[in-house]
Every structure is written in C-alpha cells, then in structure tokens.
Amino acid sequence: MTPRIRKAVFPVAGLGTRFLPATKTVPKEMLPIVDRPLIQYAVDEAIEAGCDTLIFVTNRYKHAVADYFDKAYELEQKLEQAGKEAQLALVRNVLPSHVRAVFVTQAEALGLGHAVLCAKAVVGDEPFAVMLPDDLIWNRGDGALKQMADLAQHAGGSVVAVEDVPRAMTSSYGIVDAPDFDGRSGLVHSMVEKPAPSEAPSTLAVVGRYVLDSRIFGLLEETKPGKGGEIQLTDAIARLLQEQPVRAYRFQGTRFDCGNHLGLIEATIRFALDHEVLSSGAAQAMRTALDELGVVEH
Ligand code: UTP
C-alpha cells in the first residue's frame, strides 16, 4: 500500500498565450468560471483528496496567484466593519486553516516536466499529485483526484488520469498504451507525447491529473527537451513505468479544457446551470441569447 498523498503541485508558470490579450495582466488561472477563479476549483479538488500542502509553480509575472491565496487584511477589515459576513467568509475560505500554500518560481518556461521538477525540494520523498488547473473536472460525486488518490493508495504505484479523445485529436495529448484497460483502469505499457493519429497506440489521452511517485524527479532531471523543445512530463513518466506500475485511470466526471476559448465557455455554461442561485437566470439568459441571435440548434 502506498502512503496517502498530502502534497499537490500546481504548475501555473505557462504563458497562457491562447488567452491574450487578457493574460497580458491576468493569469489564465485567475479567469473566473461563474463566481470563482479557475485555480480555486483545482485547489478545492486537491483538498477534498486529502492534500494539505499546495505547491504553486509560478513565474515572476504571476503575483496575482500568490496574492489570491494570501491574507487580505485591509479587505477583511473593511468587510468586517461593513457587516458583510457572507463576503468575509468567501474571502477567508479561499484556503482552510489546515492547508498551507507554498510558492516556487520557474525562472524560464521550459515545459511542464521542468515546472514539476521545480517543486522537488518541497515535495521531498513522498508520492504527490500534479494538477493542471486548465483541466476543470465537474462531478457530482468524489472529485477526480480523490478517485485517483484512492486507487494509488490501494493499488500502489502511480496513476495518470485519462479520457477517450477522437483519433484526430491524439496529436494534442500524451497517449497511453494500456492493453489490459478494463474501461476504468489498466496498467500503462508505454506512453507517447502528442503522436500523429496514425502513430497513436490508442485514443486514451492523459489529462491534467497525476498521482506520482517521487522517483519521477530523478527521471525529470535526466529528461532532455522533447516535443516542442520542452521538458515533457510524459517523457519522464514513460521511463517511470519501466521501473514501477503506472496505471491509467478513467475518472468519473466531465472535463472542460479551459486552456482554450470554447472549453472555458462550456465550463461557464455548465457551472452556471448547476449553480444553486444563478441556475434559472442563466438558463433564461441562454434561451434569450439563442432566440435573439437566431442561433439554430442542430
Ligand atoms: P499549456 O500547454 O496549456 O501552456 O501548459 P500555457 O502557457 O499555460 O498556455 P498557452 O498554450 O500558451 O495558451 C499546461 C500547463 O503547464 C503549465 C501551464 O501553466 C499549464 O498549467 N506550464 C507549462 C508551466 O508551469 N511551465 C511551463 O514551462 C509550461
């Protein structure tokens, strides 16, 4: 049995070029989905999975992420004086008191693998999670990371989240070969970053949740730049699975790729329609927009 994960790494040092010009000043992770920034959803999922140490890998431009998790003394004081208890609770509950946030800097955007390696000293020698906040996973039951942490704890080894993608899309993802995949999970035999559709070993794509053994750090240190000239996490995992079991796990839930425009819009629609206060207003606004713009539903 593997120890329960306690630490989660959030690589948020990317440039977010697909959301320019907004990301000129607002980090992608701070874009709101209805009433909370994207990063908050991933943080809540990590805490639900049992993590109490959140490690943010940022760059020197992303003060907004650190500021968001810092205590806002003046704001809290003003809300308190104004008797705005509900808003005060929102500001204070960004992180529960038993959870600590640690920030490390990735000096240069050398790739996701390199960003994870930057967290080595804080993670140490224990299994940990990697969460890409761009991948927002909506589920009514247990969060995706909790599902994966449970599997890792009971089965041992590492776990990568996967979902089926159309074959034409394989060149946008890391793709696993898991011959014994039973529909929910299976041992990964090999893994390849962004293969052409004709070369992809399957259509099971790795998405932004990982539970990894700390041995990954040594492998990342030896990993040379791969696809796109970046140090790829996939390349290091492809070596890890030669040393110990790595399982592919198809989580229960719906993933929205909020790293692109349409994914962000889809997530906004879903979370608005599922919102306890805003749901009916959001549905009405959507109907009105469809009517007024004469959008035909196919
Ligand atoms: P993306 O491939 O989505 O890149 O990175 P990006 O820079 O965030 O966005 P675009 O493509 O320019 O619009 C996937 C994840 O890896 C992190 C990103 O912050 C994102 O969470 N990342 C990527 C780093 O932390 N460092 C890197 O060097 C590269």
Tab-separated table of N, CA, C and O and ligand atoms in Angstrom, residues 11-19 28-29 57 62 106 108-112 114-115 132-134 230 259, ligand 1:
chain	number	residue	atom	x	y	z
A	11	PRO	N	1.334	23.433	-11.566
A	11	PRO	CA	2.227	24.177	-12.454
A	11	PRO	C	1.434	25.281	-13.146
A	11	PRO	O	0.568	25.004	-13.971
A	12	VAL	N	1.718	26.515	-12.777
A	12	VAL	CA	0.959	27.636	-13.343
A	12	VAL	C	1.905	28.703	-13.901
A	12	VAL	O	1.612	29.894	-13.846
A	13	ALA	N	3.034	28.234	-14.434
A	13	ALA	CA	4.037	29.192	-14.925
A	13	ALA	C	3.995	29.346	-16.449
A	13	ALA	O	4.864	29.990	-17.016
A	14	GLY	N	2.990	28.739	-17.079
A	14	GLY	CA	2.877	28.869	-18.544
A	14	GLY	C	2.522	30.300	-18.927
A	14	GLY	O	2.123	31.111	-18.083
A	15	LEU	N	2.650	30.605	-20.192
A	15	LEU	CA	2.429	31.981	-20.650
A	15	LEU	C	0.960	32.271	-20.955
A	15	LEU	O	0.549	33.422	-21.031
A	16	GLY	N	0.174	31.233	-21.160
A	16	GLY	CA	-1.255	31.430	-21.423
A	16	GLY	C	-1.524	32.226	-22.695
A	16	GLY	O	-2.425	33.078	-22.733
A	17	THR	N	-0.771	31.942	-23.734
A	17	THR	CA	-0.857	32.763	-24.954
A	17	THR	C	-2.226	32.674	-25.643
A	17	THR	O	-2.616	33.603	-26.342
A	18	ARG	N	-2.936	31.562	-25.411
A	18	ARG	CA	-4.226	31.432	-26.104
A	18	ARG	C	-5.277	32.409	-25.572
A	18	ARG	O	-6.298	32.613	-26.188
A	19	PHE	N	-5.013	32.989	-24.405
A	19	PHE	CA	-5.982	33.943	-23.864
A	19	PHE	C	-5.478	35.381	-23.888
A	19	PHE	O	-6.006	36.248	-23.188
A	28	LYS	N	-4.035	33.137	-16.611
A	28	LYS	CA	-5.135	32.266	-17.063
A	28	LYS	C	-5.857	31.619	-15.876
A	28	LYS	O	-7.080	31.496	-15.870
A	29	GLU	N	-5.097	31.241	-14.864
A	29	GLU	CA	-5.673	30.524	-13.712
A	29	GLU	C	-6.595	31.414	-12.886
A	29	GLU	O	-7.342	30.937	-12.039
A	57	VAL	N	3.742	26.395	-8.758
A	57	VAL	CA	4.946	26.721	-9.527
A	57	VAL	C	4.571	27.889	-10.429
A	57	VAL	O	3.785	27.730	-11.377
A	62	LYS	N	3.375	36.343	-12.201
A	62	LYS	CA	2.090	35.860	-11.698
A	62	LYS	C	1.858	36.155	-10.224
A	62	LYS	O	1.515	35.267	-9.434
A	106	GLN	N	9.442	29.119	-11.381
A	106	GLN	CA	10.094	28.517	-12.551
A	106	GLN	C	10.676	29.700	-13.335
A	106	GLN	O	9.926	30.501	-13.893
A	108	GLU	N	12.289	30.015	-16.079
A	108	GLU	CA	12.047	30.040	-17.530
A	108	GLU	C	11.018	28.986	-17.850
A	108	GLU	O	11.071	27.882	-17.269
A	109	ALA	N	10.110	29.275	-18.775
A	109	ALA	CA	9.065	28.297	-19.127
A	109	ALA	C	9.662	27.214	-20.026
A	109	ALA	O	9.553	27.257	-21.247
A	110	LEU	N	10.306	26.230	-19.379
A	110	LEU	CA	10.988	25.183	-20.158
A	110	LEU	C	10.129	23.944	-20.339
A	110	LEU	O	10.615	22.924	-20.826
A	111	GLY	N	8.876	24.017	-19.940
A	111	GLY	CA	7.971	22.889	-20.146
A	111	GLY	C	7.357	22.396	-18.850
A	111	GLY	O	7.839	22.706	-17.746
A	112	LEU	N	6.280	21.609	-18.999
A	112	LEU	CA	5.548	21.088	-17.833
A	112	LEU	C	6.448	20.220	-16.954
A	112	LEU	O	6.414	20.321	-15.717
A	114	HIS	N	9.641	20.340	-16.537
A	114	HIS	CA	10.570	21.225	-15.820
A	114	HIS	C	9.842	21.939	-14.666
A	114	HIS	O	10.389	22.090	-13.567
A	115	ALA	N	8.604	22.367	-14.916
A	115	ALA	CA	7.824	23.042	-13.865
A	115	ALA	C	7.623	22.097	-12.671
A	115	ALA	O	7.779	22.508	-11.517
A	132	LEU	N	-3.296	20.217	-13.257
A	132	LEU	CA	-3.299	21.336	-14.202
A	132	LEU	C	-4.659	22.019	-14.092
A	132	LEU	O	-5.688	21.423	-14.468
A	133	PRO	N	-4.678	23.234	-13.555
A	133	PRO	CA	-5.972	23.890	-13.306
A	133	PRO	C	-6.779	24.151	-14.578
A	133	PRO	O	-7.996	24.276	-14.513
A	134	ASP	N	-6.106	24.183	-15.727
A	134	ASP	CA	-6.829	24.344	-17.012
A	134	ASP	C	-7.874	23.259	-17.203
A	134	ASP	O	-8.885	23.468	-17.848
A	230	GLU	N	10.424	21.329	-25.288
A	230	GLU	CA	10.137	21.476	-23.856
A	230	GLU	C	10.469	20.184	-23.099
A	230	GLU	O	10.438	19.094	-23.695
A	259	GLY	N	-8.141	25.676	-21.118
A	259	GLY	CA	-6.969	26.294	-21.735
A	259	GLY	C	-7.297	26.847	-23.114
A	259	GLY	O	-6.443	27.470	-23.741
B	1	UTP	P1	-0.047	24.818	-21.653
B	1	UTP	O1	0.455	23.892	-22.664
B	1	UTP	O2	-1.522	24.988	-21.529
B	1	UTP	O3	0.650	26.225	-21.876
B	1	UTP	O4	0.563	24.336	-20.258
B	1	UTP	P2	0.234	27.647	-21.331
B	1	UTP	O5	1.425	28.508	-21.403
B	1	UTP	O6	-0.395	27.544	-19.971
B	1	UTP	O7	-0.906	28.170	-22.318
B	1	UTP	P3	-0.855	28.541	-23.894
B	1	UTP	O8	-0.752	27.232	-24.621
B	1	UTP	O9	0.311	29.457	-24.130
B	1	UTP	O10	-2.162	29.245	-24.099
B	1	UTP	C1	-0.043	23.310	-19.487
B	1	UTP	C2	0.192	23.586	-18.016
B	1	UTP	O11	1.587	23.560	-17.730
B	1	UTP	C3	1.997	24.772	-17.135
B	1	UTP	C4	0.951	25.800	-17.559
B	1	UTP	O12	0.885	26.875	-16.642
B	1	UTP	C5	-0.317	24.956	-17.587
B	1	UTP	O13	-0.866	24.808	-16.275
B	1	UTP	N1	3.371	25.078	-17.589
B	1	UTP	C6	3.688	24.889	-18.896
B	1	UTP	C7	4.306	25.543	-16.703
B	1	UTP	O14	4.022	25.724	-15.490
B	1	UTP	N2	5.561	25.786	-17.139
B	1	UTP	C8	5.925	25.599	-18.434
B	1	UTP	O15	7.108	25.836	-18.762
B	1	UTP	C9	4.961	25.148	-19.337
